[in-house]
Amino acid sequence: MINYLLAVVIIFLLLCVWVAVQHAARRFAQRHPELEPQQQSGVDSQSGCGLCSLAQMCNSNKGA
């Protein structure tokens, strides 16, 4: 019975820690918007082209 209660408490504590970390990360992102990933200008948002290292090849294939 002790093992069961210990497991329940540990899982609950892990959940609480996870929620606290998410909250802290969200608050940090709100306070420091300059650290968020930048959107590339001229990128086709529908196809996702330009978001990887093969962006040049994707753009040249579109024109063909």
Coordinates of C-alpha atoms in Angstrom, one line a residue, residues 3-62:
N3 CA 4.4 1.7 -2.7
Y4 CA 1.0 2.6 -4.3
L5 CA 0.7 5.9 -2.4
L6 CA 4.3 6.8 -3.0
A7 CA 3.8 6.2 -6.8
V8 CA 0.7 8.4 -6.8
V9 CA 2.5 11.2 -4.9
I10 CA 5.5 11.0 -7.2
I11 CA 3.4 11.2 -10.3
F12 CA 1.4 14.1 -8.9
L13 CA 4.7 16.0 -8.1
L14 CA 6.1 15.3 -11.5
L15 CA 2.9 16.7 -13.1
C16 CA 3.1 19.8 -10.9
V17 CA 6.7 20.4 -11.8
W18 CA 5.9 20.0 -15.5
V19 CA 3.1 22.6 -15.3
A20 CA 5.4 25.0 -13.4
V21 CA 8.1 24.7 -16.1
Q22 CA 5.6 25.3 -18.8
H23 CA 4.3 28.3 -17.0
A24 CA 7.8 29.7 -16.4
A25 CA 8.7 29.2 -20.1
R26 CA 5.5 30.9 -21.3
R27 CA 6.1 33.8 -18.9
F28 CA 9.8 34.1 -20.1
A29 CA 8.7 34.1 -23.7
Q30 CA 6.2 36.9 -23.0
R31 CA 8.8 39.0 -21.3
H32 CA 11.5 38.5 -24.0
P33 CA 9.7 38.6 -27.4
E34 CA 13.1 39.4 -29.1
L35 CA 14.2 35.8 -28.4
E36 CA 11.3 34.2 -30.3
P37 CA 12.0 32.5 -33.7
Q38 CA 12.0 35.0 -36.6
Q39 CA 9.6 34.7 -39.5
Q40 CA 11.4 34.8 -42.9
S41 CA 10.0 37.4 -45.3
G42 CA 9.0 36.2 -48.7
V43 CA 8.4 32.6 -47.5
D44 CA 5.3 30.8 -48.9
S45 CA 3.5 29.9 -45.7
Q46 CA 1.1 27.5 -47.5
S47 CA 3.8 25.1 -48.7
G48 CA 6.4 25.7 -45.9
C49 CA 9.1 26.2 -48.5
G50 CA 12.1 28.1 -47.3
L51 CA 12.1 26.8 -43.8
C52 CA 14.9 24.2 -44.3
S53 CA 18.4 24.1 -45.7
L54 CA 17.0 23.1 -49.1
A55 CA 15.2 26.4 -49.6
Q56 CA 17.2 27.3 -52.7
M57 CA 16.3 24.1 -54.5
C58 CA 12.6 24.4 -53.6
N59 CA 12.5 27.9 -55.0
S60 CA 14.2 26.9 -58.2
N61 CA 11.8 23.9 -58.7
K62 CA 8.8 26.2 -58.3

